[in-house]
CSV table of C-alpha atoms in Angstrom, one decimal:
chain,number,residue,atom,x,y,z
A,1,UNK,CA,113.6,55.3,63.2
A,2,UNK,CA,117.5,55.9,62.9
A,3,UNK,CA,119.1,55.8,65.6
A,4,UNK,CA,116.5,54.2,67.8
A,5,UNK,CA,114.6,50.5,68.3
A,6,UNK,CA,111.5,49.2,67.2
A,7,UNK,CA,110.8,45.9,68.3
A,8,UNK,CA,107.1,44.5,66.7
A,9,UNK,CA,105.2,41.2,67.9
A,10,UNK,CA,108.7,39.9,68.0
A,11,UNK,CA,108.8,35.8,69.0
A,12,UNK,CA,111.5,33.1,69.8
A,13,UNK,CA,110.7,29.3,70.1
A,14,UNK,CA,113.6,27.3,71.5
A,15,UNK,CA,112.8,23.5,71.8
A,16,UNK,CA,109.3,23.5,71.1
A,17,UNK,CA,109.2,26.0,74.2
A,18,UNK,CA,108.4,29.4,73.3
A,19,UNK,CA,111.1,32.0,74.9
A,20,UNK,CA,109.5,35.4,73.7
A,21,UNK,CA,106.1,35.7,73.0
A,22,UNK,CA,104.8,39.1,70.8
A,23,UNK,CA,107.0,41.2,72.6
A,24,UNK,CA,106.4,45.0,71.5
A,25,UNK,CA,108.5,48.1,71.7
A,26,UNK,CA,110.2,51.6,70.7
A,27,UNK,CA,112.8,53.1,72.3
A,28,UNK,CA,113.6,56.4,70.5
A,29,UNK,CA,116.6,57.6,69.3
A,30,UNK,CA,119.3,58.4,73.0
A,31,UNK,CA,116.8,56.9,74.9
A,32,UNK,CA,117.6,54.8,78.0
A,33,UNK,CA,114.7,51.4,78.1
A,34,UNK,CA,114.8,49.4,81.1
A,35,UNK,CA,113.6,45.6,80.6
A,36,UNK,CA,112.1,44.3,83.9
A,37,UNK,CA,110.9,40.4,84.1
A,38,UNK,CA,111.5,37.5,86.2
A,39,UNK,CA,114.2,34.6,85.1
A,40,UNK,CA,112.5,33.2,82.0
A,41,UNK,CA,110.8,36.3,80.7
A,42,UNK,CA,112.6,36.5,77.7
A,43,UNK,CA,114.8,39.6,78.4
A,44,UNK,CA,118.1,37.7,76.9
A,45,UNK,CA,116.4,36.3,74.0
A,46,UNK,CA,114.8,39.6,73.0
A,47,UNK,CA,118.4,41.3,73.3
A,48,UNK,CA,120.0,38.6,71.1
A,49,UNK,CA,117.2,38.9,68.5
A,50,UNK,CA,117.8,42.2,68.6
A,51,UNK,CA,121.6,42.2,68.0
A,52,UNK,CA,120.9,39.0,65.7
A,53,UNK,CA,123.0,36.6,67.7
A,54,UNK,CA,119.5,33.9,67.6
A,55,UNK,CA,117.1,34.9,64.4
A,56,UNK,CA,113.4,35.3,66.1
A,57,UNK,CA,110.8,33.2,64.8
A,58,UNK,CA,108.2,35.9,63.8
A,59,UNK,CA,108.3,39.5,63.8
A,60,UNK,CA,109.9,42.5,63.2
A,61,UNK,CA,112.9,44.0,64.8
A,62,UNK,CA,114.4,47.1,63.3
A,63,UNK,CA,117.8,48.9,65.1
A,64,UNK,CA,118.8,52.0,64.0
A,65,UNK,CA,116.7,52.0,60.8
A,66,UNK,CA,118.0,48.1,59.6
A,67,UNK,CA,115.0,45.2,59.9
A,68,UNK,CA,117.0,43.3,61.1
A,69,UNK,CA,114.9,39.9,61.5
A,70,UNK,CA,115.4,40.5,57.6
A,71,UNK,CA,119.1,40.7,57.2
A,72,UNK,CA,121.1,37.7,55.8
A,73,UNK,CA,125.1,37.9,54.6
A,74,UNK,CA,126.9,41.1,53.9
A,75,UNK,CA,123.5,43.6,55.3
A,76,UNK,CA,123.9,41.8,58.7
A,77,UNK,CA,127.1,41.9,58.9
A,78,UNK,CA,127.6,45.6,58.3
A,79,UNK,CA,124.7,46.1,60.7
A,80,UNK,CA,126.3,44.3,63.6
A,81,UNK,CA,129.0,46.4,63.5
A,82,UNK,CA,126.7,49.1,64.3
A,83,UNK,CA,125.5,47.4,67.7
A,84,UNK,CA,127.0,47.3,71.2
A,85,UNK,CA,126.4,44.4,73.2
A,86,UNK,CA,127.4,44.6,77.0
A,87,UNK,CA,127.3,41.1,78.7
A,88,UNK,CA,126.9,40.2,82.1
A,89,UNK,CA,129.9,38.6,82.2
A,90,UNK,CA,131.8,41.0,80.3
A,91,UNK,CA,133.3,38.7,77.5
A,92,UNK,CA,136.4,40.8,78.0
A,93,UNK,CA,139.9,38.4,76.9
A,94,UNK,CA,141.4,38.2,80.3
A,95,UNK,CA,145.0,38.2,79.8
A,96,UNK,CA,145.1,41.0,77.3
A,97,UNK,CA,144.8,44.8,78.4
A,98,UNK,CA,142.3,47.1,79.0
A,99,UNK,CA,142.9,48.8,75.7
A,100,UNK,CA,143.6,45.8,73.9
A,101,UNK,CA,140.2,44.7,74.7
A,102,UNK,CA,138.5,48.3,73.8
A,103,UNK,CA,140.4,47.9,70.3
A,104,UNK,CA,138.2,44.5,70.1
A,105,UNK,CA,135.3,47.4,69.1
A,106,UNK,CA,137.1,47.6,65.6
A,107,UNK,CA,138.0,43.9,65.3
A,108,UNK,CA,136.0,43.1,62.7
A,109,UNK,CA,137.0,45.8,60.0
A,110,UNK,CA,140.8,45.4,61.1
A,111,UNK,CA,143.2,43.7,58.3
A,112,UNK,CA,144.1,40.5,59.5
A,113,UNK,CA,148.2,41.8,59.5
A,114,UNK,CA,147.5,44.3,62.2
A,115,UNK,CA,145.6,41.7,64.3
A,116,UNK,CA,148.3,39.2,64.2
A,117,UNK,CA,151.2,41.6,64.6
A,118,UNK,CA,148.8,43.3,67.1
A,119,UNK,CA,149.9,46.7,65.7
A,120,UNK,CA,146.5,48.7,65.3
A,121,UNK,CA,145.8,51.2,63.0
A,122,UNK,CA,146.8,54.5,64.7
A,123,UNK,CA,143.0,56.1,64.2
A,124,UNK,CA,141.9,53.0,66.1
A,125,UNK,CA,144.5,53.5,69.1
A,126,UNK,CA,143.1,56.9,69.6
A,127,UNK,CA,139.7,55.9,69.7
A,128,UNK,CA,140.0,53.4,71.8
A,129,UNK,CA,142.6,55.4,74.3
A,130,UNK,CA,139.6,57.8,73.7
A,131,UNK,CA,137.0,55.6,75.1
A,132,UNK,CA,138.8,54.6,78.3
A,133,UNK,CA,138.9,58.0,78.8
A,134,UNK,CA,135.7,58.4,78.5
A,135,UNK,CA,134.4,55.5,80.7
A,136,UNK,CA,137.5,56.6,83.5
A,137,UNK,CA,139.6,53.8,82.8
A,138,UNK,CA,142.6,56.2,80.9
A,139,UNK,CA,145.0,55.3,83.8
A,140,UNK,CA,144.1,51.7,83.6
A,141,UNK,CA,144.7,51.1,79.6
A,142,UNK,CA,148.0,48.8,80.4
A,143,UNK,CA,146.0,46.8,83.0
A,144,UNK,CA,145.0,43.6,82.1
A,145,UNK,CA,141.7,42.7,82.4
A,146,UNK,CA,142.0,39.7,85.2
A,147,UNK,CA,143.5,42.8,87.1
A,148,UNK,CA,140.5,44.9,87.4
A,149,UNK,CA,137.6,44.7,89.0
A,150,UNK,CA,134.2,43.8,88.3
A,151,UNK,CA,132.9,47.2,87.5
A,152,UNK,CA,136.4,48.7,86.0
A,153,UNK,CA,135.6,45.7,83.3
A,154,UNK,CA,131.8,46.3,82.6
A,155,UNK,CA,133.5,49.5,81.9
A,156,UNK,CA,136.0,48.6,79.5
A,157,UNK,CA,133.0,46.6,77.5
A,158,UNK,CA,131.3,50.3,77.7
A,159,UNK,CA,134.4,51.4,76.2
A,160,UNK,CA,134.9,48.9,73.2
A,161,UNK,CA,131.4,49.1,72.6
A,162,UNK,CA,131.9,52.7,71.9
A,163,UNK,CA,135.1,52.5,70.1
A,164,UNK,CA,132.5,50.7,67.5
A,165,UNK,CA,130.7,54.3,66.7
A,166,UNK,CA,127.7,52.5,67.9
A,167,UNK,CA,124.4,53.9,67.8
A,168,UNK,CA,122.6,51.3,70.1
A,169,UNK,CA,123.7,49.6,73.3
A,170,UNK,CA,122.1,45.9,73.8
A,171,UNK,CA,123.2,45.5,77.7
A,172,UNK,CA,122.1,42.0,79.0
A,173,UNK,CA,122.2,42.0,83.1
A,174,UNK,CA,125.3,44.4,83.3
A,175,UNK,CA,125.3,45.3,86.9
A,176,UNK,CA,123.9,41.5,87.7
A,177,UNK,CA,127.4,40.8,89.8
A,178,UNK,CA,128.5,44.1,90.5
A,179,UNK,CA,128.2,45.7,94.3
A,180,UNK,CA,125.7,48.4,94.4
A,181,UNK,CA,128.4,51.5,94.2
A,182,UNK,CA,129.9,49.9,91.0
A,183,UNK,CA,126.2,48.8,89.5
A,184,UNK,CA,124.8,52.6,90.1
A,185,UNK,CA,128.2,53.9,88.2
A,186,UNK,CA,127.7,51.6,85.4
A,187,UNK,CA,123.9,52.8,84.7
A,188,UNK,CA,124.9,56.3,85.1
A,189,UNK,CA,127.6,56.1,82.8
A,190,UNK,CA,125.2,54.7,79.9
A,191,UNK,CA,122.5,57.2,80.9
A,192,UNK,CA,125.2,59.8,80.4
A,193,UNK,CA,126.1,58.7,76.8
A,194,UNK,CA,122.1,58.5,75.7
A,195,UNK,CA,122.2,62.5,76.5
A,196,UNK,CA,126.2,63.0,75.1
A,197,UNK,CA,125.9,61.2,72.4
A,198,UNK,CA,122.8,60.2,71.2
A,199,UNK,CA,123.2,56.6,72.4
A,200,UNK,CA,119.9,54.4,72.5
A,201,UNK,CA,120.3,52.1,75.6
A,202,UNK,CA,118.4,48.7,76.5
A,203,UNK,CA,119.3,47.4,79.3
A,204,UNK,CA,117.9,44.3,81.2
A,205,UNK,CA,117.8,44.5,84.8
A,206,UNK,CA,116.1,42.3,87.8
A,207,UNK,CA,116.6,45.4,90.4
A,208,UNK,CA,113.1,47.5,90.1
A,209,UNK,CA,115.0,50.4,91.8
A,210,UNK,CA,117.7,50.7,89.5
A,211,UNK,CA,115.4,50.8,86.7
A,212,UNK,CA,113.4,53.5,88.4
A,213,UNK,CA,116.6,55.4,88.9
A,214,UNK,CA,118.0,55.4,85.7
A,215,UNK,CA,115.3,54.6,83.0
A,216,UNK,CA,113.5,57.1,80.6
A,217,UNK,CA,111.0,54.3,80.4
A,218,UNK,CA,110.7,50.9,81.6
A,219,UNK,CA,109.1,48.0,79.6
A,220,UNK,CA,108.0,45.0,81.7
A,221,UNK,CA,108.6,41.1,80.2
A,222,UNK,CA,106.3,38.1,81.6
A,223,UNK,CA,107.1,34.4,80.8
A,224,UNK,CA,105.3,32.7,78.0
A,225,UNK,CA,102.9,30.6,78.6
A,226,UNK,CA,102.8,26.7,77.3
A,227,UNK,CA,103.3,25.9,74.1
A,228,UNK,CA,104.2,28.5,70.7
């Protein structure tokens, strides 16, 4: 499925301790999946799996059209690249600037010159002046990122995640420390780019009415039980 998710009797083990248990799921291409659980259900683990930042156990996890429980070296790499991953606490660098940190989309295929001169390639500037834009965050580019607030920065990940030409969105808890105005902007923003863009969107939440709100379908997580 290009584009979309398919997640298949997908399992983590950390410790002897099982952390995901023959979790199951497709989210079609631009769709917007809500993960609902209690602390413990795995919804962090699945996401990193899912973005290959922990290999699962056993399973099969394929994002846009890659398998990538399968992946190793150069194929993982180049699939990465192709994921967004929004984090709960942003993992925006805080002395550098709003667009500095969108530009961190393109980090990884940037000659190491540019990075240390921190002159990006022109095509990147755009796209990431693009993005901020997008996210409404163009009058804040020179703003650093300890000068924002919590929402204006889950915005600016948004923004570098689509300066990456992404064509899924992992979002771990991304409205977790936000105040409910800034939370309900966030998950309307994403929902907006699943319908402009194509974007497939997981998103783990604890807040049932957010998910309600926002969600073209919610899957629900439950803690593994005992041993793997």
């Amino acid at each position: 499925m290009t584009g979309g998710v398919v997640v298949r009797r997908l399992s983590k083990v950390y410790d002897g301790r099982a952390a995901l248990r023959n979790a199951s799921l497709t989210a079609p291409r631009g769709s917007f999946v809500a993960l609902l659980g209690p602390s413990g259900a795995g919804k962090t683990t699945l996401l990193r799996c899912l973005a290959r930042l922990v290999a699962p156990d056993a399973g099969e996890a394929y994002v846009d059209g890659r398998p990538m429980h399968a992946l190793s070296g150069r194929a993982l790499r180049e699939a990465r690249a192709r994921i967004g991953f929004v984090f709960q606490d942003f993992n925006l660098v805080r002395r550098r600037s709003a667009l500095d940190n969108a530009l961190g989309g393109v980090l990884a295929s940037t000659p190491l010159w540019r990075v240390a001169l921190g002159r990006p390639r022109p095509a990147d500037a755009r796209s990431a002046m693009a993005a901020l834009d997008r996210v409404g965050l163009g009058d804040r580019a020179g703003a650093r990122a300890d000068e924002l607030s919590g929402g204006q920065r889950q915005r600016v990940a948004i923004a570098r995640a689509l300066v990456q030409d992404t064509a899924v969105l992992l979002a771990d808890e991304p409205v977790a420390s936000l105040d409910p105005d800034s939370a309900a902007g966030v998950l309307a923003l994403l929902k907006d780019l699943t319908r402009e863009r194509g974007l497939t969107v997981l998103c783990s939440l604890h807040q049932h009415h957010l998910a309600h709100a926002y969600a073209d379908e919610i899957v629900r997580l439950a803690p593994p039980e005992g041993e793997p």
